[in-house]
mmCIF file of C-alpha atoms in Angstrom:
data_model
loop_
_atom_site.group_PDB
_atom_site.id
_atom_site.type_symbol
_atom_site.label_atom_id
_atom_site.label_comp_id
_atom_site.label_asym_id
_atom_site.label_seq_id
_atom_site.Cartn_x
_atom_site.Cartn_y
_atom_site.Cartn_z
ATOM 1 C CA UNK A 1 -30.718 -51.323 -102.748
ATOM 2 C CA UNK A 2 -30.488 -55.375 -102.021
ATOM 3 C CA UNK A 3 -33.935 -56.881 -101.960
ATOM 4 C CA UNK A 4 -35.172 -60.582 -100.631
ATOM 5 C CA UNK A 5 -37.889 -62.040 -102.428
ATOM 6 C CA UNK A 6 -39.986 -65.084 -101.210
ATOM 7 C CA UNK A 7 -42.886 -65.374 -103.506
ATOM 8 C CA UNK A 8 -44.296 -68.368 -101.400
ATOM 9 C CA UNK A 9 -46.873 -67.150 -99.037
ATOM 10 C CA UNK A 10 -47.247 -70.816 -98.089
ATOM 11 C CA UNK A 11 -46.378 -73.941 -97.864
ATOM 12 C CA UNK A 12 -47.176 -77.445 -97.178
ATOM 13 C CA UNK A 13 -45.750 -80.520 -96.078
ATOM 14 C CA UNK A 14 -46.952 -84.318 -94.472
ATOM 15 C CA UNK A 15 -45.078 -85.095 -91.700
ATOM 16 C CA UNK A 16 -41.867 -87.332 -92.763
ATOM 17 C CA UNK A 17 -41.709 -85.717 -96.376
ATOM 18 C CA UNK A 18 -39.387 -83.195 -98.067
ATOM 19 C CA UNK A 19 -40.324 -79.653 -98.266
ATOM 20 C CA UNK A 20 -38.460 -76.724 -100.666
ATOM 21 C CA UNK A 21 -38.974 -73.238 -99.920
ATOM 22 C CA UNK A 22 -37.637 -70.461 -102.426
ATOM 23 C CA UNK A 23 -35.848 -67.326 -101.747
ATOM 24 C CA UNK A 24 -34.088 -65.149 -104.638
ATOM 25 C CA UNK A 25 -32.103 -61.968 -103.921
ATOM 26 C CA UNK A 26 -30.677 -58.859 -105.859
ATOM 27 C CA UNK A 27 -27.692 -57.742 -105.674
ATOM 28 C CA UNK A 28 -24.296 -56.659 -107.275
ATOM 29 C CA UNK A 29 -22.125 -56.834 -104.355
ATOM 30 C CA UNK A 30 -20.224 -60.050 -105.089
ATOM 31 C CA UNK A 31 -19.403 -60.938 -100.958
ATOM 32 C CA UNK A 32 -22.230 -61.691 -98.886
ATOM 33 C CA UNK A 33 -23.752 -63.728 -96.750
ATOM 34 C CA UNK A 34 -27.230 -65.270 -96.743
ATOM 35 C CA UNK A 35 -29.793 -66.821 -94.340
ATOM 36 C CA UNK A 36 -32.664 -68.860 -93.784
ATOM 37 C CA UNK A 37 -34.787 -67.725 -90.251
ATOM 38 C CA UNK A 38 -37.458 -69.692 -88.628
ATOM 39 C CA UNK A 39 -39.992 -67.843 -86.551
ATOM 40 C CA UNK A 40 -42.277 -70.267 -84.546
ATOM 41 C CA UNK A 41 -45.554 -69.117 -82.826
ATOM 42 C CA UNK A 42 -43.697 -68.283 -79.968
ATOM 43 C CA UNK A 43 -42.081 -65.474 -82.279
ATOM 44 C CA UNK A 44 -38.768 -66.325 -81.452
ATOM 45 C CA UNK A 45 -36.293 -65.822 -84.623
ATOM 46 C CA UNK A 46 -34.172 -68.606 -84.388
ATOM 47 C CA UNK A 47 -31.268 -69.092 -87.776
ATOM 48 C CA UNK A 48 -31.580 -72.196 -89.175
ATOM 49 C CA UNK A 49 -29.269 -72.471 -91.450
ATOM 50 C CA UNK A 50 -26.302 -70.014 -93.337
ATOM 51 C CA UNK A 51 -24.834 -69.471 -96.385
ATOM 52 C CA UNK A 52 -21.397 -68.028 -97.415
ATOM 53 C CA UNK A 53 -21.121 -66.446 -100.734
ATOM 54 C CA UNK A 54 -17.816 -67.160 -101.733
ATOM 55 C CA UNK A 55 -18.427 -70.886 -100.893
ATOM 56 C CA UNK A 56 -19.295 -73.028 -103.678
ATOM 57 C CA UNK A 57 -20.692 -76.200 -101.226
ATOM 58 C CA UNK A 58 -23.734 -75.885 -100.418
ATOM 59 C CA UNK A 59 -25.048 -75.246 -96.687
ATOM 60 C CA UNK A 60 -26.454 -78.185 -94.401
ATOM 61 C CA UNK A 61 -27.703 -78.755 -90.924
ATOM 62 C CA UNK A 62 -29.314 -81.898 -90.134
ATOM 63 C CA UNK A 63 -32.370 -82.116 -91.588
ATOM 64 C CA UNK A 64 -31.466 -78.530 -93.259
ATOM 65 C CA UNK A 65 -30.033 -77.803 -96.493
ATOM 66 C CA UNK A 66 -30.064 -74.778 -99.344
ATOM 67 C CA UNK A 67 -29.592 -75.037 -102.945
ATOM 68 C CA UNK A 68 -27.231 -71.928 -103.448
ATOM 69 C CA UNK A 69 -26.771 -70.307 -107.356
ATOM 70 C CA UNK A 70 -25.172 -67.814 -106.797
ATOM 71 C CA UNK A 71 -25.226 -66.853 -110.916
ATOM 72 C CA UNK A 72 -29.187 -66.848 -110.553
ATOM 73 C CA UNK A 73 -29.201 -64.847 -107.234
ATOM 74 C CA UNK A 74 -31.437 -68.044 -105.688
ATOM 75 C CA UNK A 75 -31.392 -69.459 -102.427
ATOM 76 C CA UNK A 76 -33.605 -72.305 -101.795
ATOM 77 C CA UNK A 77 -34.102 -74.158 -98.423
ATOM 78 C CA UNK A 78 -34.863 -77.704 -98.444
ATOM 79 C CA UNK A 79 -36.478 -79.780 -95.170
ATOM 80 C CA UNK A 80 -36.526 -83.577 -95.238
ATOM 81 C CA UNK A 81 -38.079 -85.777 -93.002
ATOM 82 C CA UNK A 82 -40.888 -82.771 -92.204
ATOM 83 C CA UNK A 83 -41.555 -83.059 -88.452
ATOM 84 C CA UNK A 84 -44.388 -81.151 -86.603
ATOM 85 C CA UNK A 85 -42.235 -78.669 -84.837
ATOM 86 C CA UNK A 86 -40.896 -77.271 -88.583
ATOM 87 C CA UNK A 87 -44.214 -75.466 -89.081
ATOM 88 C CA UNK A 88 -43.057 -71.696 -89.000
ATOM 89 C CA UNK A 89 -42.390 -68.984 -90.724
ATOM 90 C CA UNK A 90 -39.179 -69.054 -92.594
ATOM 91 C CA UNK A 91 -37.236 -65.905 -93.399
ATOM 92 C CA UNK A 92 -34.801 -65.658 -95.984
ATOM 93 C CA UNK A 93 -32.175 -63.214 -94.912
ATOM 94 C CA UNK A 94 -29.222 -61.315 -97.152
ATOM 95 C CA UNK A 95 -26.205 -59.583 -94.921
ATOM 96 C CA UNK A 96 -23.577 -57.881 -96.844
ATOM 97 C CA UNK A 97 -20.483 -58.837 -96.006
ATOM 98 C CA UNK A 98 -18.405 -55.380 -95.112
ATOM 99 C CA UNK A 99 -17.014 -54.200 -92.321
ATOM 100 C CA UNK A 100 -19.717 -52.826 -89.998
ATOM 101 C CA UNK A 101 -22.584 -53.788 -91.936
ATOM 102 C CA UNK A 102 -22.495 -57.754 -91.400
ATOM 103 C CA UNK A 103 -26.089 -58.400 -89.265
ATOM 104 C CA UNK A 104 -27.504 -55.708 -90.468
ATOM 105 C CA UNK A 105 -30.421 -58.208 -92.074
ATOM 106 C CA UNK A 106 -32.422 -58.061 -95.666
ATOM 107 C CA UNK A 107 -35.634 -60.221 -94.690
ATOM 108 C CA UNK A 108 -37.699 -61.273 -97.235
ATOM 109 C CA UNK A 109 -41.533 -61.260 -96.394
ATOM 110 C CA UNK A 110 -41.567 -65.111 -95.052
ATOM 111 C CA UNK A 111 -42.963 -68.011 -96.142
ATOM 112 C CA UNK A 112 -45.709 -70.034 -93.372
ATOM 113 C CA UNK A 113 -45.033 -73.584 -93.496
ATOM 114 C CA UNK A 114 -47.694 -75.958 -92.005
ATOM 115 C CA UNK A 115 -46.564 -79.941 -91.193
ATOM 116 C CA UNK A 116 -49.747 -82.234 -92.005
ATOM 117 C CA UNK A 117 -50.062 -84.951 -89.305
ATOM 118 C CA UNK B 1 -32.976 -69.800 -74.817
ATOM 119 C CA UNK B 2 -30.503 -67.261 -76.863
ATOM 120 C CA UNK B 3 -29.118 -65.590 -74.045
ATOM 121 C CA UNK B 4 -31.039 -62.579 -75.366
ATOM 122 C CA UNK B 5 -32.872 -60.895 -72.854
ATOM 123 C CA UNK B 6 -35.248 -58.640 -73.689
ATOM 124 C CA UNK B 7 -38.244 -56.589 -71.297
ATOM 125 C CA UNK B 8 -40.647 -56.050 -71.431
ATOM 126 C CA UNK B 9 -42.712 -58.479 -73.428
ATOM 127 C CA UNK B 10 -45.650 -56.919 -73.569
ATOM 128 C CA UNK B 11 -46.530 -53.056 -73.792
ATOM 129 C CA UNK B 12 -49.834 -51.188 -74.319
ATOM 130 C CA UNK B 13 -49.159 -47.153 -74.796
ATOM 131 C CA UNK B 14 -51.644 -44.618 -76.073
ATOM 132 C CA UNK B 15 -50.983 -42.056 -78.831
ATOM 133 C CA UNK B 16 -48.170 -39.681 -77.850
ATOM 134 C CA UNK B 17 -46.576 -41.718 -75.137
ATOM 135 C CA UNK B 18 -43.068 -42.229 -75.143
ATOM 136 C CA UNK B 19 -41.774 -46.162 -73.852
ATOM 137 C CA UNK B 20 -38.497 -47.589 -73.091
ATOM 138 C CA UNK B 21 -37.339 -50.962 -74.425
ATOM 139 C CA UNK B 22 -34.781 -53.230 -72.293
ATOM 140 C CA UNK B 23 -31.843 -55.384 -74.041
ATOM 141 C CA UNK B 24 -29.543 -57.303 -72.388
ATOM 142 C CA UNK B 25 -27.380 -59.385 -74.717
ATOM 143 C CA UNK B 26 -25.914 -63.104 -74.921
ATOM 144 C CA UNK B 27 -22.450 -63.113 -72.223
ATOM 145 C CA UNK B 28 -19.510 -61.795 -73.920
ATOM 146 C CA UNK B 29 -21.295 -60.009 -77.210
ATOM 147 C CA UNK B 30 -20.211 -56.441 -78.035
ATOM 148 C CA UNK B 31 -22.741 -56.234 -80.394
ATOM 149 C CA UNK B 32 -26.577 -55.512 -80.083
ATOM 150 C CA UNK B 33 -29.157 -54.769 -83.257
ATOM 151 C CA UNK B 34 -32.716 -53.557 -83.044
ATOM 152 C CA UNK B 35 -35.367 -54.696 -85.501
ATOM 153 C CA UNK B 36 -38.766 -53.709 -86.537
ATOM 154 C CA UNK B 37 -41.552 -56.704 -87.414
ATOM 155 C CA UNK B 38 -44.674 -55.036 -88.328
ATOM 156 C CA UNK B 39 -47.611 -56.428 -90.098
ATOM 157 C CA UNK B 40 -46.568 -53.830 -93.309
ATOM 158 C CA UNK B 41 -43.465 -53.748 -93.440
ATOM 159 C CA UNK B 42 -41.973 -56.814 -91.852
ATOM 160 C CA UNK B 43 -38.570 -57.145 -90.216
ATOM 161 C CA UNK B 44 -37.005 -54.054 -90.499
ATOM 162 C CA UNK B 45 -33.564 -52.790 -89.126
ATOM 163 C CA UNK B 46 -33.204 -50.376 -87.322
ATOM 164 C CA UNK B 47 -29.311 -49.568 -85.206
ATOM 165 C CA UNK B 48 -27.058 -51.321 -84.250
ATOM 166 C CA UNK B 49 -24.563 -50.854 -81.214
ATOM 167 C CA UNK B 50 -21.129 -52.236 -80.566
ATOM 168 C CA UNK B 51 -19.298 -51.984 -77.396
ATOM 169 C CA UNK B 52 -21.325 -49.056 -76.507
ATOM 170 C CA UNK B 53 -21.170 -47.046 -80.190
ATOM 171 C CA UNK B 54 -23.438 -46.859 -82.954
ATOM 172 C CA UNK B 55 -22.195 -48.520 -85.962
ATOM 173 C CA UNK B 56 -25.182 -48.457 -88.131
ATOM 174 C CA UNK B 57 -28.443 -47.296 -88.981
ATOM 175 C CA UNK B 58 -31.184 -48.830 -90.500
ATOM 176 C CA UNK B 59 -34.888 -47.206 -91.559
ATOM 177 C CA UNK B 60 -35.244 -45.377 -87.393
ATOM 178 C CA UNK B 61 -37.082 -42.807 -87.397
ATOM 179 C CA UNK B 62 -36.440 -39.908 -85.836
ATOM 180 C CA UNK B 63 -39.003 -39.817 -82.231
ATOM 181 C CA UNK B 64 -36.764 -43.619 -81.926
ATOM 182 C CA UNK B 65 -32.932 -43.919 -80.339
ATOM 183 C CA UNK B 66 -31.295 -46.273 -78.811
ATOM 184 C CA UNK B 67 -28.054 -46.221 -76.908
ATOM 185 C CA UNK B 68 -25.776 -48.932 -75.296
ATOM 186 C CA UNK B 69 -24.413 -48.701 -72.107
ATOM 187 C CA UNK B 70 -21.231 -49.774 -70.413
ATOM 188 C CA UNK B 71 -22.214 -53.236 -69.179
ATOM 189 C CA UNK B 72 -23.498 -53.695 -72.786
ATOM 190 C CA UNK B 73 -27.526 -53.763 -71.983
ATOM 191 C CA UNK B 74 -29.122 -51.585 -74.751
ATOM 192 C CA UNK B 75 -32.213 -49.268 -74.505
ATOM 193 C CA UNK B 76 -34.673 -48.458 -77.646
ATOM 194 C CA UNK B 77 -36.389 -45.187 -76.444
ATOM 195 C CA UNK B 78 -39.600 -44.320 -78.908
ATOM 196 C CA UNK B 79 -41.392 -41.188 -78.399
ATOM 197 C CA UNK B 80 -44.258 -39.625 -80.098
ATOM 198 C CA UNK B 81 -45.653 -42.536 -80.420
ATOM 199 C CA UNK B 82 -48.377 -43.187 -83.131
ATOM 200 C CA UNK B 83 -50.690 -46.025 -83.823
ATOM 201 C CA UNK B 84 -48.672 -46.897 -86.702
ATOM 202 C CA UNK B 85 -45.672 -48.107 -84.345
ATOM 203 C CA UNK B 86 -47.377 -51.160 -83.409
ATOM 204 C CA UNK B 87 -44.913 -53.813 -84.130
ATOM 205 C CA UNK B 88 -42.432 -56.824 -82.556
ATOM 206 C CA UNK B 89 -39.097 -55.093 -81.350
ATOM 207 C CA UNK B 90 -36.780 -57.521 -81.201
ATOM 208 C CA UNK B 91 -33.087 -57.030 -80.073
ATOM 209 C CA UNK B 92 -30.858 -59.278 -81.267
ATOM 210 C CA UNK B 93 -27.010 -59.652 -80.723
ATOM 211 C CA UNK B 94 -23.869 -61.199 -82.288
ATOM 212 C CA UNK B 95 -20.376 -62.814 -81.051
ATOM 213 C CA UNK B 96 -17.475 -60.703 -81.777
ATOM 214 C CA UNK B 97 -15.542 -63.270 -83.448
ATOM 215 C CA UNK B 98 -14.484 -62.126 -87.114
ATOM 216 C CA UNK B 99 -16.516 -65.283 -88.268
ATOM 217 C CA UNK B 100 -19.132 -65.321 -86.248
ATOM 218 C CA UNK B 101 -20.127 -61.340 -86.087
ATOM 219 C CA UNK B 102 -22.716 -62.180 -88.934
ATOM 220 C CA UNK B 103 -24.135 -64.950 -86.812
ATOM 221 C CA UNK B 104 -27.288 -63.006 -84.870
ATOM 222 C CA UNK B 105 -29.040 -64.061 -81.623
ATOM 223 C CA UNK B 106 -32.216 -62.497 -81.309
ATOM 224 C CA UNK B 107 -34.414 -62.947 -78.094
ATOM 225 C CA UNK B 108 -38.389 -63.219 -78.007
ATOM 226 C CA UNK B 109 -39.209 -59.738 -78.784
ATOM 227 C CA UNK B 110 -41.613 -56.833 -77.008
ATOM 228 C CA UNK B 111 -44.915 -56.712 -78.608
ATOM 229 C CA UNK B 112 -45.838 -52.938 -78.555
ATOM 230 C CA UNK B 113 -49.604 -52.134 -79.127
ATOM 231 C CA UNK B 114 -50.399 -48.079 -79.523
ATOM 232 C CA UNK B 115 -54.076 -47.402 -78.490
#
């Protein structure tokens, strides 16, 4: 069975600095999607970034980028120029790209990110 | 605002009772997903519907059931409630385009408290 592990329960970063959140996963599949979701205190789950496993190029979305290491099954999120609004729980998620299974996400336990002014 | 609407936002009930959670997906989205977020289990996929039909099941208890109606809104029914069912229940929907089907847009959730 697929699993997602986030080994950092909490992280802290100074405003305007860069922080990296770690995620590892386990799967025997070769085609899948990986995601980072953000959950601020409002509880809303917000998609931050998506990576398709067959693409070697790392995904980027403005200040957010990933380091996808397929062989190592590692998928880290880098937040550059951290802002106070980045403070939230961040969840790494896995989705097997197979038929009707798309959207049936397996989530990690989350990393709570604090941003210091 | 994700465009996914969930009602009610909060629900307080007693053990043994039955409740219904409602979800309206984004306009045009055919798929609806239900997730449960609890302190013990984290975020777990419960069930998926696509255009009115059940598509996939996750860790959904037999006491729980769901359906998707012709207008594409969905309801999650929780019965014989136990204290451990207290959680935040999310609904999500996804676009129907092949390349975007796995992009989930989440509602703001229903916080269920079973006393």
